[in-house]
PDB file of C-alpha atoms in Angstrom:
ATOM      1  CA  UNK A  63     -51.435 -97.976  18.201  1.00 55.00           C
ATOM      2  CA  UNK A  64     -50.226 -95.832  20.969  1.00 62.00           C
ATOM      3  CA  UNK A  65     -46.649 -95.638  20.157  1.00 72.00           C
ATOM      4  CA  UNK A  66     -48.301 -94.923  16.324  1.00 75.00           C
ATOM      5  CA  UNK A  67     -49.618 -91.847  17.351  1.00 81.00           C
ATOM      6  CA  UNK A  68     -46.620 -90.949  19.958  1.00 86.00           C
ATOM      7  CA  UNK A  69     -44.593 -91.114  17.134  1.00 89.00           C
ATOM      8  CA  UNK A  70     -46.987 -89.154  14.226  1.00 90.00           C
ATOM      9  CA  UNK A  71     -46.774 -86.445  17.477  1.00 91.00           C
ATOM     10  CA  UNK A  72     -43.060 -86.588  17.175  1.00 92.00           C
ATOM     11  CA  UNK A  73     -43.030 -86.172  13.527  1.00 93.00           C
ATOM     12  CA  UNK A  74     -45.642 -83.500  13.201  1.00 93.00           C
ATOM     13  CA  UNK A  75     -43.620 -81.567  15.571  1.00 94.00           C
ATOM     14  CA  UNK A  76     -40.245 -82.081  14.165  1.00 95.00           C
ATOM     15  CA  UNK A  77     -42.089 -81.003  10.548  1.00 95.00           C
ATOM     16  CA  UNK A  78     -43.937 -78.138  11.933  1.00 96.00           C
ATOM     17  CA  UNK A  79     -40.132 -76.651  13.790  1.00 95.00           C
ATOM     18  CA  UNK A  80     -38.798 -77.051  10.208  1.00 93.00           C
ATOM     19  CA  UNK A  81     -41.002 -74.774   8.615  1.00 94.00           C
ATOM     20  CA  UNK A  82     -41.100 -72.804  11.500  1.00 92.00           C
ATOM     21  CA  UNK A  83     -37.151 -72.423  11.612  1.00 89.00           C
ATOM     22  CA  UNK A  84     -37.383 -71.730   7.974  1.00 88.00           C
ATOM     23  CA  UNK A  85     -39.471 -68.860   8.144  1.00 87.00           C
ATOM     24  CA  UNK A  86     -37.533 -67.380  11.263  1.00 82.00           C
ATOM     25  CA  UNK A  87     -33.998 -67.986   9.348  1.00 78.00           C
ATOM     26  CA  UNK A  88     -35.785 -66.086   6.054  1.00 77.00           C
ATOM     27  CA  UNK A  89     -37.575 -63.096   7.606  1.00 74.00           C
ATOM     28  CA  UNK A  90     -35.784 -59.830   8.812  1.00 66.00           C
ATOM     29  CA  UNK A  91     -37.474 -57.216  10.879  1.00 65.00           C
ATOM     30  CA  UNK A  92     -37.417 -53.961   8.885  1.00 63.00           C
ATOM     31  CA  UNK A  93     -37.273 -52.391  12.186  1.00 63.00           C
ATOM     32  CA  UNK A  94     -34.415 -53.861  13.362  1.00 64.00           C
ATOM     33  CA  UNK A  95     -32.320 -54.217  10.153  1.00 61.00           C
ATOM     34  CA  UNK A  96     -30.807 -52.726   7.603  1.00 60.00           C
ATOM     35  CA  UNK A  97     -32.983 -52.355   4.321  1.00 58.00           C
ATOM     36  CA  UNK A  98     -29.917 -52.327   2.107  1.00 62.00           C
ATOM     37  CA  UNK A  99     -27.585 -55.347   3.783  1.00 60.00           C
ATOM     38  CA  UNK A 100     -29.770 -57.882   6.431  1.00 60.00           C
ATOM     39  CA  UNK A 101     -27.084 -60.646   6.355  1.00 59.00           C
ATOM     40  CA  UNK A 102     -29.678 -63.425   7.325  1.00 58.00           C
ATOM     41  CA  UNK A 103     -27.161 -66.648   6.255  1.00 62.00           C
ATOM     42  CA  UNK A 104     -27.248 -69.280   3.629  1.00 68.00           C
ATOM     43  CA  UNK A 105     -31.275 -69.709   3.060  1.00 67.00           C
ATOM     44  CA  UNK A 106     -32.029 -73.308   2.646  1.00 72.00           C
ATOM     45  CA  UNK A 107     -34.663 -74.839   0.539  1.00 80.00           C
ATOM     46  CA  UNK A 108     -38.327 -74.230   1.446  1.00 84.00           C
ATOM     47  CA  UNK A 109     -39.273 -77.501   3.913  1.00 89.00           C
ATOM     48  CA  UNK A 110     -43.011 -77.899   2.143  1.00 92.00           C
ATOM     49  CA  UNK A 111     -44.750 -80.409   1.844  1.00 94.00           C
ATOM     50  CA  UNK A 112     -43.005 -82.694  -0.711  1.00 94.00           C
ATOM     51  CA  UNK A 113     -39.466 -81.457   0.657  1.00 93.00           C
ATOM     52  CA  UNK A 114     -40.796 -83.478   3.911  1.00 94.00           C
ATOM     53  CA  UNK A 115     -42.261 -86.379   2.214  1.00 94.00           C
ATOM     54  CA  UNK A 116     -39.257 -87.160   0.125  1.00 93.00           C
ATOM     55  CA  UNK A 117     -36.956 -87.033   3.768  1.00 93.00           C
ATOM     56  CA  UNK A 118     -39.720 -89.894   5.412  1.00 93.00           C
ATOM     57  CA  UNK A 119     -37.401 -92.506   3.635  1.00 93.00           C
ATOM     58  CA  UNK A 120     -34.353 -91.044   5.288  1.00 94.00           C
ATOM     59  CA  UNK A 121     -36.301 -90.545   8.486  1.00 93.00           C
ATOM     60  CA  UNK A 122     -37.493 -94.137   8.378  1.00 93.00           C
ATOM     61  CA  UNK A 123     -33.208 -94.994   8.180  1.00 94.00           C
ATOM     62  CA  UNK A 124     -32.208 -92.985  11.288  1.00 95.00           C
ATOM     63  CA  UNK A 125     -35.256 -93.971  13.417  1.00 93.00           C
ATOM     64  CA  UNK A 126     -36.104 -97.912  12.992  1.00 92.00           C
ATOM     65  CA  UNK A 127     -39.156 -96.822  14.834  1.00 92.00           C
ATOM     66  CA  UNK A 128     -40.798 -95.397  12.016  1.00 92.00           C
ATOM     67  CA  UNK A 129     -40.360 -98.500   9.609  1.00 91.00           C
ATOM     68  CA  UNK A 130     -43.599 -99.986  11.783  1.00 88.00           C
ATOM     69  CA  UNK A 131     -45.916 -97.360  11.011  1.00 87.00           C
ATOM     70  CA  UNK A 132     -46.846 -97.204   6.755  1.00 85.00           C
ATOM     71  CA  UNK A 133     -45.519 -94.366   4.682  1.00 87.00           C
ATOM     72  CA  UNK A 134     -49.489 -93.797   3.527  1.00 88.00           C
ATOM     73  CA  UNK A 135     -49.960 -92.597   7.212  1.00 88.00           C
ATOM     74  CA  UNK A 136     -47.262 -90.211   7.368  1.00 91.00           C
ATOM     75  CA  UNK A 137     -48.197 -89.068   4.526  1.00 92.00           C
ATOM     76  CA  UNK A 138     -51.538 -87.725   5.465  1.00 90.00           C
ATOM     77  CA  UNK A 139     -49.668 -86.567   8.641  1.00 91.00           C
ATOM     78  CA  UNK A 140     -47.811 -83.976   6.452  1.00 94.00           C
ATOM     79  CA  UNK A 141     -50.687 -83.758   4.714  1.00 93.00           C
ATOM     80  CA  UNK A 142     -52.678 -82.418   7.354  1.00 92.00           C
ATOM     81  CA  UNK A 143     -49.503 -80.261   8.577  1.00 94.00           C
ATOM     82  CA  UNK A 144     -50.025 -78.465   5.034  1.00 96.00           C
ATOM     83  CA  UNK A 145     -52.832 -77.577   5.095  1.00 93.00           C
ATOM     84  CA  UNK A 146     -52.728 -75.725   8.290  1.00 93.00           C
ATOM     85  CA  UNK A 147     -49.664 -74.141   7.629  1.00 94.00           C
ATOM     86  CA  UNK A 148     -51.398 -72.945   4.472  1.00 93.00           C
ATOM     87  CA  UNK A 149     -54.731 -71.893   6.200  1.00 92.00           C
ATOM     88  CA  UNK A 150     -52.352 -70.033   8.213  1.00 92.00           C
ATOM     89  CA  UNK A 151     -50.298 -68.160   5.631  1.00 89.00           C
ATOM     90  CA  UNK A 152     -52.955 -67.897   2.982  1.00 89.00           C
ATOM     91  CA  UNK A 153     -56.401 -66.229   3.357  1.00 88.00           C
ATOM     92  CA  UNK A 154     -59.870 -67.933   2.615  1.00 86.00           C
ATOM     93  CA  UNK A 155     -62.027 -66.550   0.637  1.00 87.00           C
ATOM     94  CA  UNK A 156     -63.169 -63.885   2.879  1.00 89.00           C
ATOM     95  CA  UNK A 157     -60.123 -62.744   3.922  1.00 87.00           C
ATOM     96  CA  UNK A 158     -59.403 -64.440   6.721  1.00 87.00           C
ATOM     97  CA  UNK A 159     -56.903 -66.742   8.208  1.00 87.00           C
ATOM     98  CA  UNK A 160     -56.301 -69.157  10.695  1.00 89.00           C
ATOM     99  CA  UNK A 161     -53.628 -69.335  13.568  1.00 90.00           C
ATOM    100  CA  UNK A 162     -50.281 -70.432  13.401  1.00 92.00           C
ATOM    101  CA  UNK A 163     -50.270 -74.195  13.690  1.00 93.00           C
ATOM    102  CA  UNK A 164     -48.808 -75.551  17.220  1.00 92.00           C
ATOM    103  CA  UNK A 165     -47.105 -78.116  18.519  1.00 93.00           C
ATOM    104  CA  UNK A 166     -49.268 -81.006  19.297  1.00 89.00           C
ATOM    105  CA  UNK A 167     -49.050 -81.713  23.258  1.00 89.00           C
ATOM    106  CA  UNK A 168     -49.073 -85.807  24.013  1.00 83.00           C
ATOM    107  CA  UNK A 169     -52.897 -86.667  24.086  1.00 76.00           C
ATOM    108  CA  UNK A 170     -53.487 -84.045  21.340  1.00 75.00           C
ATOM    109  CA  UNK A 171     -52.884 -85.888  18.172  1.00 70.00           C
ATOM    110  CA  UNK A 172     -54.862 -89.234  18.976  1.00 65.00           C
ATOM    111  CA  UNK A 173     -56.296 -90.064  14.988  1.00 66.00           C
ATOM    112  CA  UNK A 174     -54.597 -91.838  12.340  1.00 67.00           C
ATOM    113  CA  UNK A 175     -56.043 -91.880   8.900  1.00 70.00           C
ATOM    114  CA  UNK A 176     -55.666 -95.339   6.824  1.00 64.00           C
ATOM    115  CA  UNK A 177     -56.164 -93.891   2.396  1.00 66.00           C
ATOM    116  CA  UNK A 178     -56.048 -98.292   1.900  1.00 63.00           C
ATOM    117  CA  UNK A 179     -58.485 -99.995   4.490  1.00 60.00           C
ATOM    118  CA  UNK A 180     -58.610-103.464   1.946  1.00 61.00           C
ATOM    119  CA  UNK A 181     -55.215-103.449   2.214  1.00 59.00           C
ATOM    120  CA  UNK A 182     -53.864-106.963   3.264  1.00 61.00           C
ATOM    121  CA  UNK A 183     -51.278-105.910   5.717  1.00 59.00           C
ATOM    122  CA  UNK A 184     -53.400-103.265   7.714  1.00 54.00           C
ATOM    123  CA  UNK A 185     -56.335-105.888   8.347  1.00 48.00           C
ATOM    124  CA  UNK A 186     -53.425-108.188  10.077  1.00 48.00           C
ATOM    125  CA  UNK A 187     -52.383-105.291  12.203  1.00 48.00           C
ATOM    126  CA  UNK A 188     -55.955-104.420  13.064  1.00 46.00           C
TER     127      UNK A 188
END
């Protein structure tokens, strides 16, 4: 359970620099740049929250690691990576917003959320 969550830390973090390098790579300081040419480089696809969930599969190929903890989890990982990036870019109904998600520190992400408790394979883990 321990390496579970050292490993959901990992991937939360990876996830959240994605987006994070995404936005840095696609923003140009008006103050700083030109507003006719701001040569910012080739602009990659938007890392949301399916572009993430369709790489776990790769993810789970370079990292044997991952293959022990269930897709489901990760999932809901992203899941909850989404919606604080969105809290954080989009306003609530009174016009406010929440900070910009960090990185998790070790001890910080400690909860892992199960969508199939009945499932067969999770009650011979548990």
């Amino acid at each position: 359970m321990i390496i579970g969550s050292l490993l959901l830390r990992r991937h939360y973090n990876y996830a959240l620099g994605q987006r994070l390098d995404w936005l840095n790579t696609t923003r140009c300081q008006v103050d700083r740049c030109s507003l006719i040419s701001c040569p910012i480089g080739e602009i990659s696809s938007r890392p949301d929250y399916y572009f993430q969930q369709s790489a776990l599969k790769q993810t789970k190929e370079l990292f044997p690691d991952y293959k022990e903890i269930y897709s489901e989890v990760q999932q809901i990982n992203l899941q909850r990576l989404d919606k604080a990036w969105k809290s954080w870019l989009i306003p609530n109904k009174t016009g406010k917003r929440s900070g910009r998600p960090r990185f998790k520190k070790s001890g910080k992400l400690r909860s892992l959320c199960f969508s199939r408790v009945n499932h067969p394979l999770i009650s011979n883990k548990i």
